[in-house]
Short mmCIF file of the C-alpha atoms (twelve columns), coordinates in Angstrom:
data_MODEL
# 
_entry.id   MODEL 
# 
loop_
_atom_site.group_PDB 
_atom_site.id 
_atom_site.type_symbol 
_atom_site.label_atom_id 
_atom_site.label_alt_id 
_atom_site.label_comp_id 
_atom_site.label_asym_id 
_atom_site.label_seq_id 
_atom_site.Cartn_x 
_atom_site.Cartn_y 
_atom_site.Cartn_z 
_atom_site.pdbx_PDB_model_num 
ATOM 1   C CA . UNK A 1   -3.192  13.246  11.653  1 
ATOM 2   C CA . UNK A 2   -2.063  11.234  8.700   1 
ATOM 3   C CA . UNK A 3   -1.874  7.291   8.175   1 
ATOM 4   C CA . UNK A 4   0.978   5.707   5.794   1 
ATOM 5   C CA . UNK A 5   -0.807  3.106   4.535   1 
ATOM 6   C CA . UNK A 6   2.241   1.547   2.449   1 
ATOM 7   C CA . UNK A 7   5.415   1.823   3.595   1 
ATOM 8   C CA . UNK A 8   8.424   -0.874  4.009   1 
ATOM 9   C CA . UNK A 9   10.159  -0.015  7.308   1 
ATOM 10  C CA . UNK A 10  12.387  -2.797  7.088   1 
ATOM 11  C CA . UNK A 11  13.974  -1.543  4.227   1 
ATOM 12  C CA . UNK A 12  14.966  1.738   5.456   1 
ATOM 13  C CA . UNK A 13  18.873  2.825   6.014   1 
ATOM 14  C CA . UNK A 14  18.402  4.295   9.416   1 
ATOM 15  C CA . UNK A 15  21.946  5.234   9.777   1 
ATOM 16  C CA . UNK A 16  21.075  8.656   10.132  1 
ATOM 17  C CA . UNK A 17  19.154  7.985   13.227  1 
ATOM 18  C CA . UNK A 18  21.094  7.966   16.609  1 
ATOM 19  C CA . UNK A 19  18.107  4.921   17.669  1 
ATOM 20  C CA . UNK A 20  17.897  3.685   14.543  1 
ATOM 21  C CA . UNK A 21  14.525  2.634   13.566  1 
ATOM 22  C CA . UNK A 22  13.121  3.312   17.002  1 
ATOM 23  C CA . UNK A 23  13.537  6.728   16.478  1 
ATOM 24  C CA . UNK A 24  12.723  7.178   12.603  1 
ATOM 25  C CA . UNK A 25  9.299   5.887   14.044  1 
ATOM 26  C CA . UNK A 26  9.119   7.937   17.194  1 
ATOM 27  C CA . UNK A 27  10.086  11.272  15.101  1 
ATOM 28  C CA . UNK A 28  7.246   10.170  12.362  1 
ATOM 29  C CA . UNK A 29  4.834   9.516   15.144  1 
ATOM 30  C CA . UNK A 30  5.296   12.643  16.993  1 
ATOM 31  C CA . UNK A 31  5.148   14.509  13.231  1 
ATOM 32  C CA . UNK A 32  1.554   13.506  13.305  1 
ATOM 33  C CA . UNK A 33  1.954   10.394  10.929  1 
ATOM 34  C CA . UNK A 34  0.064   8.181   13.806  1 
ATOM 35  C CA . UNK A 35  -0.400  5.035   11.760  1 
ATOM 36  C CA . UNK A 36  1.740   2.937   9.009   1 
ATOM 37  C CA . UNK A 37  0.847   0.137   7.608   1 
ATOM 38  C CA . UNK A 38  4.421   -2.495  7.284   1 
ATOM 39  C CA . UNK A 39  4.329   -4.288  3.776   1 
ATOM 40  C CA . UNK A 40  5.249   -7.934  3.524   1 
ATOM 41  C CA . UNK A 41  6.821   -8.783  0.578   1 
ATOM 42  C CA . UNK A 42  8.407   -12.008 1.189   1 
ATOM 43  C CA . UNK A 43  7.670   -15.084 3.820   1 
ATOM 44  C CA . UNK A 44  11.471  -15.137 4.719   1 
ATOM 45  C CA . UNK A 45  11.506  -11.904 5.629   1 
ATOM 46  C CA . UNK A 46  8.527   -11.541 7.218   1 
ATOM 47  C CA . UNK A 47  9.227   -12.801 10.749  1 
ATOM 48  C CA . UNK A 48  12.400  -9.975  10.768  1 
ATOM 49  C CA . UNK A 49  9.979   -7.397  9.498   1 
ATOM 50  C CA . UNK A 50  7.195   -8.395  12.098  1 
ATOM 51  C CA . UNK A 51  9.901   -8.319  14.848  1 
ATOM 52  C CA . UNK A 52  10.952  -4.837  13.725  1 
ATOM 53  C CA . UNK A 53  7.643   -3.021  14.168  1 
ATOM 54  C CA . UNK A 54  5.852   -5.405  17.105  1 
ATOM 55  C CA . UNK A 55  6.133   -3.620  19.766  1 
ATOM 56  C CA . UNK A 56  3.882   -0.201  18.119  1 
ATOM 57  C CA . UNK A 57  0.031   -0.874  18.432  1 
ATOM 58  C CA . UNK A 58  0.219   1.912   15.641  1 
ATOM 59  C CA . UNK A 59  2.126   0.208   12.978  1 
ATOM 60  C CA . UNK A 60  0.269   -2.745  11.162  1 
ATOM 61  C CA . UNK A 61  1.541   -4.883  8.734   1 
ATOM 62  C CA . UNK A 62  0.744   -7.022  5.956   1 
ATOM 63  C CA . UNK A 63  1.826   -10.251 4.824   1 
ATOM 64  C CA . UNK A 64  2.655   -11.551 1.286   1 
ATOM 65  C CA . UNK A 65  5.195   -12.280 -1.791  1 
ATOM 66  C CA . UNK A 66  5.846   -9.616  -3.731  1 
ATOM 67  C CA . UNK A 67  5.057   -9.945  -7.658  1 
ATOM 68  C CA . UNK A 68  8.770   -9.352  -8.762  1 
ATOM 69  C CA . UNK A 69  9.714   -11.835 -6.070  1 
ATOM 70  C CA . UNK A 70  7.774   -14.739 -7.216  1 
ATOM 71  C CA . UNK A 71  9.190   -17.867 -7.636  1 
ATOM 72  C CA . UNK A 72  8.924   -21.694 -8.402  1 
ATOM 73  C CA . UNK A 73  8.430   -22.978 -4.789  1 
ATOM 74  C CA . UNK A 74  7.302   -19.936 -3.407  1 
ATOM 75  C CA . UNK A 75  5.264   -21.058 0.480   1 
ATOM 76  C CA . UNK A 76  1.459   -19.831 0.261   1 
ATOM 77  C CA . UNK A 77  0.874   -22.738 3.194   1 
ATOM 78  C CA . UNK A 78  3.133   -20.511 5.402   1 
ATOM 79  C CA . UNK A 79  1.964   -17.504 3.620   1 
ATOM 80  C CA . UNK A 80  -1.569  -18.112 4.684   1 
ATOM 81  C CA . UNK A 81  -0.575  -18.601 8.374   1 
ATOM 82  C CA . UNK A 82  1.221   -15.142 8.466   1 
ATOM 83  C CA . UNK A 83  -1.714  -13.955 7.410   1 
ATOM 84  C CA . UNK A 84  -3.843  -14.899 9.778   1 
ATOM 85  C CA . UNK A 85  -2.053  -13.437 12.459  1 
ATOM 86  C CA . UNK A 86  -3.874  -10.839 14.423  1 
ATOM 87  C CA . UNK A 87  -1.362  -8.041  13.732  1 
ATOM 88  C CA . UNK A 88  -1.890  -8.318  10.164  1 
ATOM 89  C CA . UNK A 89  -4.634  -6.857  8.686   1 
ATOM 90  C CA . UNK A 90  -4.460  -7.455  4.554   1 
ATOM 91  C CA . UNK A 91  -2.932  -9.436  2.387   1 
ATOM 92  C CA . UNK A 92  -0.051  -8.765  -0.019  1 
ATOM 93  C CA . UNK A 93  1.516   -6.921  -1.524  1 
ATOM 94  C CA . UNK A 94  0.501   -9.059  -4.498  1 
ATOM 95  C CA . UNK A 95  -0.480  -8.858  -7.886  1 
ATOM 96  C CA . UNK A 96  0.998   -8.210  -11.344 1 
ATOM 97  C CA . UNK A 97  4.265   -6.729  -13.108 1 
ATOM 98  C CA . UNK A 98  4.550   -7.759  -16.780 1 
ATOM 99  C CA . UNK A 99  6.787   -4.394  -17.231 1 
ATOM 100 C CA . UNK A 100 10.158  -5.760  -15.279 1 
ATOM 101 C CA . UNK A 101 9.397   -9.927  -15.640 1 
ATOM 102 C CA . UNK A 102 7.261   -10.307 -17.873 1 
ATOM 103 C CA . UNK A 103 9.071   -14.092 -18.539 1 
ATOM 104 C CA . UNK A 104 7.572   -14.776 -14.761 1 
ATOM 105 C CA . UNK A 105 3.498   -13.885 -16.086 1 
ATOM 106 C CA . UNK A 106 2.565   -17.762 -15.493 1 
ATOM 107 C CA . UNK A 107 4.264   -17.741 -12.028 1 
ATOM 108 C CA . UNK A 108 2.732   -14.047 -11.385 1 
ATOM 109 C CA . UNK A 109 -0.897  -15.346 -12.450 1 
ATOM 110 C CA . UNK A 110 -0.552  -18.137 -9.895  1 
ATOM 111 C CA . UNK A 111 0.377   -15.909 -6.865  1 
ATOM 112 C CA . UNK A 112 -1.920  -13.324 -6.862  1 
ATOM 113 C CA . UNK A 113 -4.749  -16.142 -7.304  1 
ATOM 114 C CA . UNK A 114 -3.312  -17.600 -3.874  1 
ATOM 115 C CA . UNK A 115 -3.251  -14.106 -2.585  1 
ATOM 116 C CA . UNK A 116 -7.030  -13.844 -3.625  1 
ATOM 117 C CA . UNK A 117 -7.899  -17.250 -2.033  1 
ATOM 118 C CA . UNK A 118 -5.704  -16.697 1.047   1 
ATOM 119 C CA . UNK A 119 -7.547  -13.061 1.894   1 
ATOM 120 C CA . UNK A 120 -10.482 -14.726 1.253   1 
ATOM 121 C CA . UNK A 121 -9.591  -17.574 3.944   1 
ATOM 122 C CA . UNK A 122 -8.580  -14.864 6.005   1 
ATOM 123 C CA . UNK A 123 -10.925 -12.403 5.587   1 
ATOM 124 C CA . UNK A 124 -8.592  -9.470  5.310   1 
ATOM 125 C CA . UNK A 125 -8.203  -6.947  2.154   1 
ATOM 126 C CA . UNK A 126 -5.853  -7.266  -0.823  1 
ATOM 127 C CA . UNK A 127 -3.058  -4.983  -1.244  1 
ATOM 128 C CA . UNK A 128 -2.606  -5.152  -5.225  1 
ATOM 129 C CA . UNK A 129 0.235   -3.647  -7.161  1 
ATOM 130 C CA . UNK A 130 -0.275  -4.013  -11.423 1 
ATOM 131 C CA . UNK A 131 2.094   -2.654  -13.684 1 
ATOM 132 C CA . UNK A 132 1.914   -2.932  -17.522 1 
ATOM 133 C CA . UNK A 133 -0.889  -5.694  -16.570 1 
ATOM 134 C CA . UNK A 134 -4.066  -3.289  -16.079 1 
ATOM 135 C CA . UNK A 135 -6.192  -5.993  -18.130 1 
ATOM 136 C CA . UNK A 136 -4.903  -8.913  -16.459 1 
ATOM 137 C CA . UNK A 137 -5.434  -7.335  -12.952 1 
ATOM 138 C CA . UNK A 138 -8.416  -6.239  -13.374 1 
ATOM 139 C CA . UNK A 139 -10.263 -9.604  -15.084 1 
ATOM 140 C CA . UNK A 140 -8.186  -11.429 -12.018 1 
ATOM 141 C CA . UNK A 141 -10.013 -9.175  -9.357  1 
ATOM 142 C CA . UNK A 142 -13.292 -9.284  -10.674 1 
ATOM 143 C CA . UNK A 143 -13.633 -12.897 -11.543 1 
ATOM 144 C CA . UNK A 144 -11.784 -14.422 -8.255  1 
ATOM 145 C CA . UNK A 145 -11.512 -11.514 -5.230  1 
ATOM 146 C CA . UNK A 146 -13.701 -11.309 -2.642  1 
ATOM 147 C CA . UNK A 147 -14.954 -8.454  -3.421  1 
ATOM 148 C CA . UNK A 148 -17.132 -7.807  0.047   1 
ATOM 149 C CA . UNK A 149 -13.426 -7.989  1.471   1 
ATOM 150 C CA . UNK A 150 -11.772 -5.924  -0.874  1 
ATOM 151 C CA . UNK A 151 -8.699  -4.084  -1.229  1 
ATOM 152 C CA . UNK A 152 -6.470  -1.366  -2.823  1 
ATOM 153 C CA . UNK A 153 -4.574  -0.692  -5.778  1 
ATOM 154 C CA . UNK A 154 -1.294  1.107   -4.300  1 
ATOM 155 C CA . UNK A 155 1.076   3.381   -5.598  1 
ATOM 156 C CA . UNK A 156 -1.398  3.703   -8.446  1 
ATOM 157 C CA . UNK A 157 0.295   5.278   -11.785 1 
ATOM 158 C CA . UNK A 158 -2.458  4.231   -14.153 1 
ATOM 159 C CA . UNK A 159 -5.229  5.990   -16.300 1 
ATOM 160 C CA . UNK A 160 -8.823  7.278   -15.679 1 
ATOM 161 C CA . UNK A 161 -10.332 4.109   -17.471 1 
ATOM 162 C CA . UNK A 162 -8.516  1.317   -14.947 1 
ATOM 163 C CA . UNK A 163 -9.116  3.814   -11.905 1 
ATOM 164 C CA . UNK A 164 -12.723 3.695   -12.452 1 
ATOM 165 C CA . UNK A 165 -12.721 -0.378  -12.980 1 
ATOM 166 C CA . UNK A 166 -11.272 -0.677  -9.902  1 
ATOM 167 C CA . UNK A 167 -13.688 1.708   -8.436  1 
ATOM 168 C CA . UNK A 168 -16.555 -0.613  -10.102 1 
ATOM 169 C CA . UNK A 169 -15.077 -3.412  -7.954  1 
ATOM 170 C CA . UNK A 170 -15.497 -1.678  -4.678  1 
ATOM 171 C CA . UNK A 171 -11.306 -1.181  -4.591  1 
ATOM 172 C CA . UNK A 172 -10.124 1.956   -2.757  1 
ATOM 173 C CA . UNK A 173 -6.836  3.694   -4.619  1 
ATOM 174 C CA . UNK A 174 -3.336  4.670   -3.277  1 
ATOM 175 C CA . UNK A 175 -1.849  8.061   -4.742  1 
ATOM 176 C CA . UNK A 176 1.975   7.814   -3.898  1 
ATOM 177 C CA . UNK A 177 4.407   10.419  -4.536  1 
ATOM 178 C CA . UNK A 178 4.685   9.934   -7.907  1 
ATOM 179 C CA . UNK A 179 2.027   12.339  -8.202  1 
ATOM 180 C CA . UNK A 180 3.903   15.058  -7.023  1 
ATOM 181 C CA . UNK A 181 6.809   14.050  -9.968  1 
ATOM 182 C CA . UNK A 182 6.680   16.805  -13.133 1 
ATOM 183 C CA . UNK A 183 5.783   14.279  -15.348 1 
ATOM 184 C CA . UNK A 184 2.913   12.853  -13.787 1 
ATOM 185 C CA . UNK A 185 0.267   15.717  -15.032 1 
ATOM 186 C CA . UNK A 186 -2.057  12.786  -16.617 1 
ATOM 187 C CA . UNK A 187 -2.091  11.103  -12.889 1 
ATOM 188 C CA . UNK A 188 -3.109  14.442  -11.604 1 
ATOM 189 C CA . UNK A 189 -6.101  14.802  -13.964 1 
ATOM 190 C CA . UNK A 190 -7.131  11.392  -12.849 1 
ATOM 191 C CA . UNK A 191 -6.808  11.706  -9.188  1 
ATOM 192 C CA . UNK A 192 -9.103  14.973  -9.978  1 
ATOM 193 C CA . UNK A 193 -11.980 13.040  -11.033 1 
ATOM 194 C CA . UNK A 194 -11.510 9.951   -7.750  1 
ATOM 195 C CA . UNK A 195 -13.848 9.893   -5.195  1 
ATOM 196 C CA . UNK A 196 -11.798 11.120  -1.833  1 
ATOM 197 C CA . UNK A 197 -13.704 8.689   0.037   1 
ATOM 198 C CA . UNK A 198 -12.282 6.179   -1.807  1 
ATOM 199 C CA . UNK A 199 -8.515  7.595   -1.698  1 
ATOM 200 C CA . UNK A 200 -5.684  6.383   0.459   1 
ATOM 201 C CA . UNK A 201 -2.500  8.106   0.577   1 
ATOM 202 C CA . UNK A 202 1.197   6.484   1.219   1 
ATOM 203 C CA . UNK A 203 4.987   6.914   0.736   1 
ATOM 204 C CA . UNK A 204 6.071   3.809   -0.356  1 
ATOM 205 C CA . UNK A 205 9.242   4.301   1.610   1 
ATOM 206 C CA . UNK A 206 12.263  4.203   1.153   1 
ATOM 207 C CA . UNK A 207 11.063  4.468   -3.061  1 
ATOM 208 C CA . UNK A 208 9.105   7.422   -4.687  1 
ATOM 209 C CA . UNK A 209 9.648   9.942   -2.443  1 
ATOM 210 C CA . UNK A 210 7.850   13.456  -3.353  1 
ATOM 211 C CA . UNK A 211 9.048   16.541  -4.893  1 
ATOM 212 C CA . UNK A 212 10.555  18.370  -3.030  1 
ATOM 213 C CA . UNK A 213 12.811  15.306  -1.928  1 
ATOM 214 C CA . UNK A 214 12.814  13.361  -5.012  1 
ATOM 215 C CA . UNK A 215 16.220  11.825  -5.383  1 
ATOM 216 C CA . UNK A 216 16.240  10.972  -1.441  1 
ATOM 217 C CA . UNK A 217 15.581  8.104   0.358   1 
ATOM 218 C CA . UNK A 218 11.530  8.186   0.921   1 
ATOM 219 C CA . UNK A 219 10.258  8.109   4.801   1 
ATOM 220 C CA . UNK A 220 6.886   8.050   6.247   1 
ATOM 221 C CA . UNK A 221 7.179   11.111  7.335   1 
ATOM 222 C CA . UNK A 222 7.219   12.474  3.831   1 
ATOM 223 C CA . UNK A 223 3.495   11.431  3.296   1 
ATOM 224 C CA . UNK A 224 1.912   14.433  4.212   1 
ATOM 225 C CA . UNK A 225 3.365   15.945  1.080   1 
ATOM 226 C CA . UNK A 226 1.405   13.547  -0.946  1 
ATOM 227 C CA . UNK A 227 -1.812  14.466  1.276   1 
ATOM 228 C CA . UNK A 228 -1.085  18.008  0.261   1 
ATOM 229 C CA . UNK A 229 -0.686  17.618  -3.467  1 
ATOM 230 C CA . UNK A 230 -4.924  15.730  -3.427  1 
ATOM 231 C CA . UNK A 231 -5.850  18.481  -1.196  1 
ATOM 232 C CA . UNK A 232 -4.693  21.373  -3.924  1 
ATOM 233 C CA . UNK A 233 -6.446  19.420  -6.799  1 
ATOM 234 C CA . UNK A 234 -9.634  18.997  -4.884  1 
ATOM 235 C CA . UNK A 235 -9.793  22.694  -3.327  1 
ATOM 236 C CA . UNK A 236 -9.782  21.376  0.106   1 
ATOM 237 C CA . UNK A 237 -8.068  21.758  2.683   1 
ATOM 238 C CA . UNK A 238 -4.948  19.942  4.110   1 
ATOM 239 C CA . UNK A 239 -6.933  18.460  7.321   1 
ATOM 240 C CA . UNK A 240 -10.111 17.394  5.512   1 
ATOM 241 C CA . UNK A 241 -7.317  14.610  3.344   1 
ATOM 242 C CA . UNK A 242 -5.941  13.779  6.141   1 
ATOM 243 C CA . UNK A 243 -8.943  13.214  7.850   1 
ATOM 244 C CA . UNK A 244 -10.713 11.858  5.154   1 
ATOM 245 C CA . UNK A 245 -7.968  9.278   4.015   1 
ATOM 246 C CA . UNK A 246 -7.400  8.059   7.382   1 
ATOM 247 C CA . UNK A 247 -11.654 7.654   7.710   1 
ATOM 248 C CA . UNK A 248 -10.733 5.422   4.388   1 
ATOM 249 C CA . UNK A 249 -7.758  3.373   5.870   1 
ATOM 250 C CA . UNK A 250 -10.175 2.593   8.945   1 
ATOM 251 C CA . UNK A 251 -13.420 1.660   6.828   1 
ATOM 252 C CA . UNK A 252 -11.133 -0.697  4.297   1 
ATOM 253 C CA . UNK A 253 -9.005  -2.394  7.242   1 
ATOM 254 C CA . UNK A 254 -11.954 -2.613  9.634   1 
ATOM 255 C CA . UNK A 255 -9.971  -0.622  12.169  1 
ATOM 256 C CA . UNK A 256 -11.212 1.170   14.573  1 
ATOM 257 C CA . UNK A 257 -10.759 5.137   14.326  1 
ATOM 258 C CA . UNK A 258 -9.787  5.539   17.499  1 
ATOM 259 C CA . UNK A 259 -6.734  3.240   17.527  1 
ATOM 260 C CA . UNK A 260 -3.321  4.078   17.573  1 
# 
């Protein structure tokens, strides 16, 4: 059994799907992808997104403004009382990308602090992306997270010396299926040398997907691929990730293992 634990449902073309979304989730549940975690990315389009996946105890979400999507005026008084809704269970996806605005660091720097303050008001982990910012995210984190709460750094693309920051910090790390891509040998050395009690796995959907469907639009039910890739550079097997990661997802989200 695996767990998505970033994915962006609401983003999918389910075209292909007689049922739509109903049925992309139905086919990913019965695949033995029994949890997904929803991202939030933007207050507007959060109470669409939430509508989308409400009816699955098995599907959580998150809520939050995405760092590219960061603006002047941007709501963190309504963002805060998404966030304290029961079905969400972190906060974000926040954080830092200096590498496609880098004009929009002040604005950036602002959010993720309200992000910080919010899952601290909230008591709910952080769901952090950084890009070209690894300095910046990681002062951020350790001088105003909660770091009792926590979080994770998703889709995480960066090198040995940031991975093991973040581990100092008590953050658990996504692996995406950029690891899977050709080019991404120097991720694979560092996902080596990560704890894989501290590993979560996810597809990022409908982005990244993994060889061998790069160049396709990514689905949850792609993760396992990703799960697979860890297991070969840890000389384990298949079902101890999956079990492992999903143990992870549970411990960081205070989620019970049993639910579905």
């Amino acid at each position: 059994m695996f767990i998505d634990s970033h994915c962006h449902l609401d983003k999918l073309d389910v075209s292909h799907y007689t049922n739509g979304l109903d049925e992309l989730i139905d086919t990913t549940f019965k695949a033995g992808i029994t949890e997904m975690l929803c991202i939030g990315v933007d207050t507007e389009q959060f109470p669409q997104m939430l509508k989308q996946v409400s009816a699955y105890d098995f599907i959580h979400v998150s809520a939050g403004i995405h760092p590219l999507g960061v603006k002047d005026g941007s709501d963190f008084t309504l963002l805060a009382q998404q966030a304290a809704m029961e079905k969400v269970i972190a906060v974000g996806e926040t954080g830092l990308d200096y590498h496609y605005k880098p004009a929009t660091k002040v604005a950036q720097l602002d959010s993720f602090l309200h992000h910080m303050q919010i899952a601290d008001q909230v008591q709910k982990p952080l769901i952090v992306h950084s890009r070209s910012a690894r300095q910046d995210t990681v002062d951020l984190l350790r001088t105003n997270a909660n770091l009792e709460v926590g979080g994770v750094i998703h889709c995480f693309t960066e090198d040995q010396d940031m991975a093991n920051k973040c581990l100092d910090l008590g953050f658990y790390i996504s692996i995406s299926g950029i690891a899977t891509f050709r080019n991404a040998e120097s991720l694979r050395e560092v996902i080596k040398h990560l704890p894989l009690d501290r590993i979560l796995i996810e597809t990022d959907a409908p982005y990244l997907a993994p060889v061998p469907h790069r160049g396709k639009q990514n689905e949850p039910l792609f993760v396992p691929h990703v799960a697979q890739l860890i297991a070969d550079l840890k000389g384990v097997t298949l079902e101890h990730v999956a079990k492992v990661t999903s143990e992870n997802f549970h411990r960081l989200f205070n989620l019970k293992q049993s639910e579905k």
